[in-house]
Coordinates of C-alpha atoms and ligand atoms in Angstrom, one line a residue:
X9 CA -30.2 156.2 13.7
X10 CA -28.3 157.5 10.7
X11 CA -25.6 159.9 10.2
X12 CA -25.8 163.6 9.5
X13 CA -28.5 164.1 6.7
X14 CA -27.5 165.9 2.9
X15 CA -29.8 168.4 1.6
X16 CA -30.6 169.4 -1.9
X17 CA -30.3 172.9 -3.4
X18 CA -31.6 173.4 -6.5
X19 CA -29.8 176.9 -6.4
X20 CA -26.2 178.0 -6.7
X21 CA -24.3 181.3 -6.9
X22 CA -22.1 181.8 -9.7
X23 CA -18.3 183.3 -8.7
X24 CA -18.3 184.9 -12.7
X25 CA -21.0 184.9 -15.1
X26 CA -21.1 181.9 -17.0
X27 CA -20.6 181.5 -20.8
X28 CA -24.4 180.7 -21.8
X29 CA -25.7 183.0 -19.0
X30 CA -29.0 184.4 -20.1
X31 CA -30.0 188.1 -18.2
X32 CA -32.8 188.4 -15.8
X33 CA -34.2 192.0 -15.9
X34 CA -35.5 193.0 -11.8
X35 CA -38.6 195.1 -12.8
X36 CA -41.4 196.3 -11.3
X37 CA -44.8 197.5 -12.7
X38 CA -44.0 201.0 -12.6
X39 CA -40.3 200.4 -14.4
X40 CA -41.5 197.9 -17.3
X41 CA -44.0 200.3 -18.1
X42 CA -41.8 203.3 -18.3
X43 CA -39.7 202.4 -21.6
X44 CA -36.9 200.5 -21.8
X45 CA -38.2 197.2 -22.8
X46 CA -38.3 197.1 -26.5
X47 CA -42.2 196.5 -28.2
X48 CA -41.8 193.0 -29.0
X49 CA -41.2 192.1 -24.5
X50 CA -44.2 194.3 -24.1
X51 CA -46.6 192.6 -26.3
X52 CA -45.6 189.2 -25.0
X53 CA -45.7 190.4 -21.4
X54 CA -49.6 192.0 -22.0
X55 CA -50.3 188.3 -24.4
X56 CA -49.0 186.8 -20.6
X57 CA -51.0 189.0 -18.6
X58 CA -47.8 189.9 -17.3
X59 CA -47.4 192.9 -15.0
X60 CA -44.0 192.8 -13.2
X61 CA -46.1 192.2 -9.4
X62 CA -43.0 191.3 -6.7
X63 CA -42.3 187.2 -7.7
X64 CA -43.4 187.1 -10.9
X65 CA -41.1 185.7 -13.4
X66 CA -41.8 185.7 -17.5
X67 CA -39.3 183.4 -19.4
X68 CA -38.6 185.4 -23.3
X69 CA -37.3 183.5 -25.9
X70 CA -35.8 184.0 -28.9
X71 CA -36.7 183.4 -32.8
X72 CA -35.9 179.8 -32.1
X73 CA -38.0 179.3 -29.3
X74 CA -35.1 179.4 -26.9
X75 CA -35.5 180.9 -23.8
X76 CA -33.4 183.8 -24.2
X77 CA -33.9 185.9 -20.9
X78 CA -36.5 186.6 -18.2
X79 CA -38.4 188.9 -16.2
X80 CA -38.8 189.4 -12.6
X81 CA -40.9 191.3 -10.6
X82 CA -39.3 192.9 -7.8
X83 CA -41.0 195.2 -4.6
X84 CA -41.0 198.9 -5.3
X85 CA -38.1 200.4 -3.8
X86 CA -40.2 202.8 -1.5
X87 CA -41.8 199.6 -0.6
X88 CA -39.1 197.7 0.4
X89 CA -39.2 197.4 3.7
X90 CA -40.8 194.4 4.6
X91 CA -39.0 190.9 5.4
X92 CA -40.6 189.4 2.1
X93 CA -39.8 192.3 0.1
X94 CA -36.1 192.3 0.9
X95 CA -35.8 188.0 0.1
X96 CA -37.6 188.1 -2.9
X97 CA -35.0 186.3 -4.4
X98 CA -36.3 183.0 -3.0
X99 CA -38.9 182.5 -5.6
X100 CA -36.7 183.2 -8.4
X101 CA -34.6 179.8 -7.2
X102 CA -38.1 178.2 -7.9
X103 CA -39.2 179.6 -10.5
X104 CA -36.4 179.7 -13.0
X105 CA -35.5 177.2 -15.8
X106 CA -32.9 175.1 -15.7
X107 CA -29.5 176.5 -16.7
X108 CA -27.1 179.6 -15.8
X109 CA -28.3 183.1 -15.0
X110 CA -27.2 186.7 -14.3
X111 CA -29.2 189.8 -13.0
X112 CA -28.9 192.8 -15.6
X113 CA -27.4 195.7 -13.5
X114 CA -27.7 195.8 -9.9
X115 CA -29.7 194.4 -7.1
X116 CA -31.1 196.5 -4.2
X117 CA -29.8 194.7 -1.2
X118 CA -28.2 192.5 -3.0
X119 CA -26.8 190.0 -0.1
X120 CA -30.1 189.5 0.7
X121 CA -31.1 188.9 -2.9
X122 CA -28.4 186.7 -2.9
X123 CA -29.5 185.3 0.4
X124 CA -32.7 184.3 -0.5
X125 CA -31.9 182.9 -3.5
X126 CA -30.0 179.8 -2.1
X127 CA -32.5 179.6 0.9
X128 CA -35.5 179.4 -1.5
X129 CA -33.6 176.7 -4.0
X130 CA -33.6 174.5 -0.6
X131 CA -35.4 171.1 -0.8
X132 CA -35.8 167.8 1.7
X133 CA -36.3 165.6 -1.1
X134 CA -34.2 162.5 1.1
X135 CA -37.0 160.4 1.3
X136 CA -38.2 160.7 -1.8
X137 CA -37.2 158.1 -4.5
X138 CA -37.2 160.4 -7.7
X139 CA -35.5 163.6 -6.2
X140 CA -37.5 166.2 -7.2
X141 CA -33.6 168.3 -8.1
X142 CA -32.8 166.5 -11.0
X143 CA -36.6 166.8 -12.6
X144 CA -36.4 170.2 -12.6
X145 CA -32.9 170.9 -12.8
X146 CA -30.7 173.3 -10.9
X147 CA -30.1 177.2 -11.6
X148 CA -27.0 179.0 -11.2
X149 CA -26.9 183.0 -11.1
X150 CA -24.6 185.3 -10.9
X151 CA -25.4 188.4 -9.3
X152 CA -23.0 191.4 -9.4
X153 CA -21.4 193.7 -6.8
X154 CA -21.9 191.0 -3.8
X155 CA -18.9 191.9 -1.1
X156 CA -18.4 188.4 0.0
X157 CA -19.9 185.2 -2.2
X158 CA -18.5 182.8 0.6
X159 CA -20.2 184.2 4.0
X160 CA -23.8 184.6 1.6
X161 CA -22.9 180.2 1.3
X162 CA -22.1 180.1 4.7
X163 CA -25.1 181.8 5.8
X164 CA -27.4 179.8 3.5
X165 CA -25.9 176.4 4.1
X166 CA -25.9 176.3 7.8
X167 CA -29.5 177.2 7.9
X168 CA -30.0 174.5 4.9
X169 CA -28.4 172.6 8.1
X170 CA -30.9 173.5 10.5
X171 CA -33.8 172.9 8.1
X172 CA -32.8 169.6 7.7
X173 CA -32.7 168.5 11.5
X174 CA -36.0 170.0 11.9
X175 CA -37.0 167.9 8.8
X176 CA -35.8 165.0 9.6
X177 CA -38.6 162.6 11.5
X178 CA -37.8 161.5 14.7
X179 CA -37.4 157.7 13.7
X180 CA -34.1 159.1 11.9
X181 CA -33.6 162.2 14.5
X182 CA -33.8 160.8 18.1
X183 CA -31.5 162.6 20.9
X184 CA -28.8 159.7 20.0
X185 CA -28.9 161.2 15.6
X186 CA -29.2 164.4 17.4
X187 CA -25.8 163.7 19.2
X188 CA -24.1 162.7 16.0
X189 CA -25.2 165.4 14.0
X190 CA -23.4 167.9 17.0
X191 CA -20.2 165.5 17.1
X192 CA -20.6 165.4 13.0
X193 CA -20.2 169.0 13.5
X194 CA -17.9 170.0 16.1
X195 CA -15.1 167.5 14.6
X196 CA -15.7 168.7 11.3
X197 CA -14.5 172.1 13.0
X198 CA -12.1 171.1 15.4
X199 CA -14.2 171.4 18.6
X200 CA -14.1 169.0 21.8
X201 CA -17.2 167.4 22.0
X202 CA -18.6 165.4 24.9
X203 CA -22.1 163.7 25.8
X204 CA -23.4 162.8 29.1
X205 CA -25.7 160.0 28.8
X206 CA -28.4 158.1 30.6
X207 CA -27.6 157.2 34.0
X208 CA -24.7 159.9 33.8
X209 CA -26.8 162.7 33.6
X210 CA -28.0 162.1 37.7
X211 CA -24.2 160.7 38.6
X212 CA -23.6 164.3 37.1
X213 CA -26.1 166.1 38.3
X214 CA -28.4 167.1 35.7
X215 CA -31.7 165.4 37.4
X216 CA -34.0 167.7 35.2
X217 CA -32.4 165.9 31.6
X218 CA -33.0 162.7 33.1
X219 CA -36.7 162.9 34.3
X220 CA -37.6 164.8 31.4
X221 CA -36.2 162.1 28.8
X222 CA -36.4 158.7 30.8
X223 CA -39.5 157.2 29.9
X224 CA -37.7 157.2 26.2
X225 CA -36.1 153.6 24.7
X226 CA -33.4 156.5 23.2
X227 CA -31.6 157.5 26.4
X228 CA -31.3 161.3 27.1
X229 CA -28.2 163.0 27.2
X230 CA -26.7 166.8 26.9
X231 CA -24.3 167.3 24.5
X232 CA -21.4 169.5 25.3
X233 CA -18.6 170.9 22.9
X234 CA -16.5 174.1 23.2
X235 CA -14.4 175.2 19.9
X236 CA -11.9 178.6 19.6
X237 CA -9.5 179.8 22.1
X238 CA -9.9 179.9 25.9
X239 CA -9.0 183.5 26.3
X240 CA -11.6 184.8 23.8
X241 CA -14.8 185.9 25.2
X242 CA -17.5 183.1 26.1
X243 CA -20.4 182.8 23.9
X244 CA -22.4 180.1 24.9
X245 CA -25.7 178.9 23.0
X246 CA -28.3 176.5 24.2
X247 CA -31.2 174.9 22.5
X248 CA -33.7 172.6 23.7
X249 CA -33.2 169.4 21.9
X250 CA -37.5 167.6 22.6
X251 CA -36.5 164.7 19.6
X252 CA -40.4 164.4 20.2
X253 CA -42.4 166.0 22.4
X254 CA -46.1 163.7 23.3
X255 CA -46.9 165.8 26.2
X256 CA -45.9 163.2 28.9
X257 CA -48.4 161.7 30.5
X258 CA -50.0 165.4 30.5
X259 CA -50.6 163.9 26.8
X260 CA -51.2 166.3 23.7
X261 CA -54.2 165.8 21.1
X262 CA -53.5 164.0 17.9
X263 CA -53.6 167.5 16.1
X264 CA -51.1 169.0 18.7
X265 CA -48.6 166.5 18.6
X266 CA -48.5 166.0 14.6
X267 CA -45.6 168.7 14.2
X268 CA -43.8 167.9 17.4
X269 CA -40.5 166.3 15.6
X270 CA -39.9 169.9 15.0
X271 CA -39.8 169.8 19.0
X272 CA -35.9 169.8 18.7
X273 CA -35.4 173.4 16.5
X274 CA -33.9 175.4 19.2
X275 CA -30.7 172.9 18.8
X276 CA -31.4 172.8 15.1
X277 CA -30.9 176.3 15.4
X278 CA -28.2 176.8 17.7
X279 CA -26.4 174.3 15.6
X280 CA -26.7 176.1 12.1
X281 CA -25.8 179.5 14.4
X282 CA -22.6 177.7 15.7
X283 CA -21.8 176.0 12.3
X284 CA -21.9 180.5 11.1
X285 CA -19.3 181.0 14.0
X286 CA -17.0 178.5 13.5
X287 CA -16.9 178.7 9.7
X288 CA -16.2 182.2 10.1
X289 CA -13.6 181.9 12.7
X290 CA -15.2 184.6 14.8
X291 CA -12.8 185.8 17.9
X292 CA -14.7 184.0 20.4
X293 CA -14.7 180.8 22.7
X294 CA -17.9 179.3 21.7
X295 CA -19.6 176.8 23.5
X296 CA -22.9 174.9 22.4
X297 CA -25.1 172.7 24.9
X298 CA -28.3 170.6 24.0
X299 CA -30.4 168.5 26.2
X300 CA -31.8 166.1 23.6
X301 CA -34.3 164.0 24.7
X302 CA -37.6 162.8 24.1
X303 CA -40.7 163.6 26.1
X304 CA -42.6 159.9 26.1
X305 CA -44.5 158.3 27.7
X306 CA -44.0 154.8 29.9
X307 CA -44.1 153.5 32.9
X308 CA -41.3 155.2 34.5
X309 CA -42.1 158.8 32.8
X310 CA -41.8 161.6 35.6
X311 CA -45.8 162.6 36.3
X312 CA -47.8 165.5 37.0
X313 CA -47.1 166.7 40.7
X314 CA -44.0 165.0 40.8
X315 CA -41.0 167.1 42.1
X316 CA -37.9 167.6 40.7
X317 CA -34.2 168.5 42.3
X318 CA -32.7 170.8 40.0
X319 CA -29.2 171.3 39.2
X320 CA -29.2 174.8 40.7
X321 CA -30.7 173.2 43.6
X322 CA -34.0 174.5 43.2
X323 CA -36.9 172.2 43.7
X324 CA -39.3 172.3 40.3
X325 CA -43.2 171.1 41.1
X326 CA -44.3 169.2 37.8
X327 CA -47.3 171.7 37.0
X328 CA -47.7 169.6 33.8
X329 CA -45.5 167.7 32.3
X330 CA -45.8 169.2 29.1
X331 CA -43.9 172.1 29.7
X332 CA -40.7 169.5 29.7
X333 CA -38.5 172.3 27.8
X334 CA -37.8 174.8 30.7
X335 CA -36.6 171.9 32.7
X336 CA -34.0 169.9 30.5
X337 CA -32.8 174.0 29.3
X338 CA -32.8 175.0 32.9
X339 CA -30.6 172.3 33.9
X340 CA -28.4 173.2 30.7
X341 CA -28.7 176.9 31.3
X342 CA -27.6 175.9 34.7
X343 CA -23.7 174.7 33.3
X344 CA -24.0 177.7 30.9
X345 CA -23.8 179.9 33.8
X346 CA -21.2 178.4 35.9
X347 CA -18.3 179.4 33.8
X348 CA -19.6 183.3 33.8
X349 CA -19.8 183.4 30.1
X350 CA -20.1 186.7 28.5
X351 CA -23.4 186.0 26.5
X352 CA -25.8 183.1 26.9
X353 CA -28.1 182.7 23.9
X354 CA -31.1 179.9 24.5
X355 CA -33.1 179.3 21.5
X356 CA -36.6 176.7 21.7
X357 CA -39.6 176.0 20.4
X358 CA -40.8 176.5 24.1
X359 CA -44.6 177.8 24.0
X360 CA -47.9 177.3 22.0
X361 CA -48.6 180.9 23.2
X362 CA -46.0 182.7 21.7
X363 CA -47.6 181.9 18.5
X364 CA -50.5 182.9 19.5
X365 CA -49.0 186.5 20.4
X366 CA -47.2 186.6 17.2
X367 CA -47.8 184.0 15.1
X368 CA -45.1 181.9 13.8
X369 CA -42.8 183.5 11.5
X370 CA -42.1 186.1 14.6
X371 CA -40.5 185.3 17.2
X372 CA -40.3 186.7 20.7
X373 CA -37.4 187.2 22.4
X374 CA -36.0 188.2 26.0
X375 CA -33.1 189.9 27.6
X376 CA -32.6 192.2 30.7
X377 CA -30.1 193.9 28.6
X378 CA -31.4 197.0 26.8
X379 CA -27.9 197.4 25.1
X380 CA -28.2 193.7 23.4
X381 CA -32.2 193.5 22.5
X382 CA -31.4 196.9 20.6
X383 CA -29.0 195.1 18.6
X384 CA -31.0 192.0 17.8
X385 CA -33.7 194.1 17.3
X386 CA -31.8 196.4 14.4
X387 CA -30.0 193.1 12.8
X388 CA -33.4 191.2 12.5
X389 CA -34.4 194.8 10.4
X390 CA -31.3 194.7 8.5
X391 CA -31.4 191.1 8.0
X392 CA -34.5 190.6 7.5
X393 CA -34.9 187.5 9.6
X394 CA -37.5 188.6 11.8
X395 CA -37.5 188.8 15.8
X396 CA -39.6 191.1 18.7
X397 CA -39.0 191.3 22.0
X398 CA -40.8 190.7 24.5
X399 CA -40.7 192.0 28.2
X400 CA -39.6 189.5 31.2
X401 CA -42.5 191.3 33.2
X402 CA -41.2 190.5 36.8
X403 CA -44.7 190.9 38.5
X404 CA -45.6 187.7 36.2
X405 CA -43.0 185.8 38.6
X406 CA -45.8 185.1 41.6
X407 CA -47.8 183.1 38.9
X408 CA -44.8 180.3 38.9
X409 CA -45.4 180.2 42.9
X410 CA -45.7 176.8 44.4
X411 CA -46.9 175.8 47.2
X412 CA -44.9 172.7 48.2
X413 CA -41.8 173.5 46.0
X414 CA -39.7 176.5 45.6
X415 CA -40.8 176.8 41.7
X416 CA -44.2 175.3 39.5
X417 CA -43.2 174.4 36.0
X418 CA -47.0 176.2 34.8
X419 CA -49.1 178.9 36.0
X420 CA -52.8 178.0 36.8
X421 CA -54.4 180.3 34.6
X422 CA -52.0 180.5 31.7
X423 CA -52.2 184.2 31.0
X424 CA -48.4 185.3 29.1
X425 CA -47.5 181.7 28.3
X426 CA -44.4 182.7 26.3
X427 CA -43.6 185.4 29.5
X428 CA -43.8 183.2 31.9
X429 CA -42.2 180.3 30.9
X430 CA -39.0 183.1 29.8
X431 CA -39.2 184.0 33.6
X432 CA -38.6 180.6 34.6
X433 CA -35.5 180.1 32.7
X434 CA -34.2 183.5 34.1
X435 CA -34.2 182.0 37.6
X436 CA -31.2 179.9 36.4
X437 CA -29.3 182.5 34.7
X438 CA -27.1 184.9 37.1
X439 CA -23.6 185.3 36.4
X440 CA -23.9 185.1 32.6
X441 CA -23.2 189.0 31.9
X442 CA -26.0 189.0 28.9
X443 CA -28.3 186.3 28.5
X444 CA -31.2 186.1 25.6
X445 CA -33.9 183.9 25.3
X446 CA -35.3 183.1 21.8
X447 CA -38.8 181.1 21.9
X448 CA -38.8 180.0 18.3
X449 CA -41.2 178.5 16.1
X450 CA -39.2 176.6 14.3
X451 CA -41.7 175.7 11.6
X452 CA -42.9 177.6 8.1
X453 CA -46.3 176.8 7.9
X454 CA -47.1 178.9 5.0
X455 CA -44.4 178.8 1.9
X456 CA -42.9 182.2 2.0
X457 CA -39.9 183.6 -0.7
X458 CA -37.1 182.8 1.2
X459 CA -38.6 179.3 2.9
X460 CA -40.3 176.4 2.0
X461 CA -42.7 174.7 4.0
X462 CA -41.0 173.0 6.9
X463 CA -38.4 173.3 9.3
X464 CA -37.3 177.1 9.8
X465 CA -34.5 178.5 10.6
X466 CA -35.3 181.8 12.6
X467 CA -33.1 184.3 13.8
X468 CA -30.0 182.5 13.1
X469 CA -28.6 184.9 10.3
X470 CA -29.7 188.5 12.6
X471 CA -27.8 186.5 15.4
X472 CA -24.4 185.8 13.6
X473 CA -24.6 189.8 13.3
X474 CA -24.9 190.3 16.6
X475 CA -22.1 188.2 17.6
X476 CA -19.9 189.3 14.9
X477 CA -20.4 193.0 15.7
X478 CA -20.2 192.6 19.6
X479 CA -16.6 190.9 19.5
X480 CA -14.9 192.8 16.6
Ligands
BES527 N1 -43.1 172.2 22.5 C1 -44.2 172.7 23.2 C2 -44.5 174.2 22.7 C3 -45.0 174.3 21.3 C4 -46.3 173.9 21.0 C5 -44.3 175.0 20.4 C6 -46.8 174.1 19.8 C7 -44.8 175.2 19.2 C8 -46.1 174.8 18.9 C9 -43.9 172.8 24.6 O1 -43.2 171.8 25.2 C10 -45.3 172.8 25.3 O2 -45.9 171.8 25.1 N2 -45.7 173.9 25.9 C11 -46.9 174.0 26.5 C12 -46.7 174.6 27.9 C13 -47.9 174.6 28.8 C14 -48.2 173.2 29.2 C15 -47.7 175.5 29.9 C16 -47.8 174.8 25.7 O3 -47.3 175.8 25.1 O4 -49.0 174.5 25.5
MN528 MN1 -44.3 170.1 25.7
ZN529 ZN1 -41.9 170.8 23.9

């Protein structure tokens, strides 16, 4: 167990243009063609089959073999509508030379630009022992005509933040790391923190915690803190915290279980989205609750047909045990809802078949309320930080029927995996006035501009909007 981890950024922002700045020109095919690049850049762009495509950059030098300036190509403007188009500015982190920067003229959406320029300089490189940083060098840019450098940092490191957690292997991120990551946090910004742990969690009733992560040498727990002031509206956020998820004695395949550190990115997410609140000092009385624990396997691990005593007082059949997130978030979403907060946001990497409905860099989400999945539908637009929602079809309830419980943690067939296991957690939630349910991925796969391959952070950045807009 260590303490919180430090990433790397090989990117910075630039408050004033430096000194030995060297200009970046944003083209596109159409504009490097059209004449205001003098002959000598067009000959060396054709000599570099160079042809201003979206994320291509060409370094120029000088007469002394300097490199004097650079081209990048940028989406069309007409074009410019997808989520890649808009963070473009991610590749540039990786693909510039050493040194300091500036963007001739003005960027289209140039927060984004801006953005995605820090989020794409982002690098894990703590276990590594020559840091791939310093090889290459860091870039600093200054872009022009940004409203508000510090909230584009803020933005970009708390989701550096999250990326890390996720990153972070197990043997270093266990529910007890996870813990001191969250205190690490909440002190660092004045919040109360508490953790009930272990044997606490059934002295305390939260019996779904406890089975989940028992069979674990790391003892479970649920980490609770609460930072701002108690008349401000209530905005609470969960996220499951699975340290590891093995499948229980319901055990996954080696190829399943491979990524399943990442198990813990709904709090790595919730985290980075509280770490945005606080740093902002947004008007509200935010509270932030993680059941971090590790689904293992031992003699004492809770089993297939096993039922459990939930905190609400319903009684959960154990369907299969790997479906372990709904119960340690349903006993958490549980406490969420006893203080009739005004908004309850759960985020978790809860269901193989949300991927398979939309694949991993979009995530489903839930709410009854048409007013707030309007808004987190338009921010994840504006911010380009992708989400879609997803109905809670209440006919799909029957399937969690059980015959000896009151509730099945599965449905036989399987059919709406993401659906269902959404309706489960909204049989614990009733006095929260909103409540949204985010079923994350949590993982890039595939390198995109703005993120590297590993831990994601996803939704995070549309989400601060949200909340900033809804308690102005
Ligand atoms: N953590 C997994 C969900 C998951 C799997 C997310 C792969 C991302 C990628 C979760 O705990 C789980 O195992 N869910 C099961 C539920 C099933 C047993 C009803 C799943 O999705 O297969
Ligand atoms: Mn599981
Ligand atoms: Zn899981």
């Amino acid at each position: 167990m260590t303490s919180l981890p430090l990433s790397a950024n090989r990117a910075a922002l630039l408050d004033q243009q430096a000194a030995d700045s060297r200009p970046i020109w944003l083209v596109t095919p159409e504009t490097l063609a059209n004449g205001q690049f003098p002959q000598t850049v067009l000959n060396w762009a054709a000599a570099n089959a160079y042809k201003g495509k979206a994320g291509q950059l060409l370094t120029l030098a000088n007469e002394q073999g300097q490199i004097s300036g650079a081209l990048f190509g940028i989406e069309p403007a007409d074009k410019d509508k997808s989520s890649e188009g808009r963070l473009i500015g991610g590749k540039l982190a990786r693909l510039l030379p050493a040194g300091n920067w500036h963007i001739e003229g003005k960027a289209d959406h140039a927060e984004l630009f801006a953005v995605s320029f820090l989020l794409g300089g982002y690098q894990f490189n703590r276990y590594k022992k020559d840091a791939s940083a310093e090889e290459q060098g860091s870039v600093s840019l200054y872009i022009s005509g940004l409203s508000d450098l510090a909230e584009t940092r803020r933005l970009a490191d708390a989701s550096a933040m999250t990326r890390d957690l996720i990153n972070t292997p197990t043997s270093d991120m266990g529910p007890d790391a996870l813990e001191l990551a969250a205190r690490n946090l909440a002190t660092a910004y004045g919040a109360k923190f508490t953790a009930v742990i272990g044997d606490d969690l059934l002295k305390q009733n939260f019996p779904m915690i406890h089975a989940v992560g028992r069979a674990s040498d790391t003892a479970p727990r649920l980490i609770d803190f609460t930072w701002g002031k108690d008349s401000d509206p209530k905005v609470t956020l969960v996220g499951k915290g699975v340290c590891f998820d093995t499948g229980g004695l319901d055990i996954k395949a080696a190829s399943g279980m491979l990524l399943m550190k990442k198990d813990m990115g709904g709090a790595a997410n919730v985290l980075g989205l509280a770490r945005m609140i606080m740093d902002a000092k947004l008007p509200v009385r935010l509270r932030v609750l993680i059941p971090a624990v590790e689904n293992s396997i031992s003699g004492n691990a809770f089993r297939p047909s096993d039922i459990l005593t939930s905190r609400e007082g319903q009684t959960v059949e154990i369907g299969n045990t790997d479906a372990e997130g709904r119960l340690v978030l349903a006993d958490a979403l549980t406490l969420a809802d006893e203080e009739n907060p005004d908004l309850i946001i759960d985020m978790a990497t809860l269901t193989g078949a949300a991927r398979v409905a939309l694949g991993p860099d979009l995530p489903p989400f839930y709410s009854h309320d048409e007013a707030f999945a309007a808004k987190v539908a338009e921010q994840a637009a504006a911010q380009s930080d992708p989400l879609w929602r997803m109905p809670l079809w209440a006919p799909y309830e029957a399937k969690l029927a059980s015959k000896v419980a009151d509730i099945n943690n599965v449905t036989t067939d399987g059919f709406a995996g993401s659906v269902t296991a959404a309706l489960f957690l909204s049989r614990f939630v009733k006095n929260a006035k909103v409540w949204g349910h985010f079923d994350i991925y949590g993982w890039t796969p595939v390198e995109k501009s703005a993120a590297t391959v590993g831990g994601a952070a996803q939704g995070i950045r549309a989400l601060y909007q949200v909340i900033k807009q809804r308690y102005v």
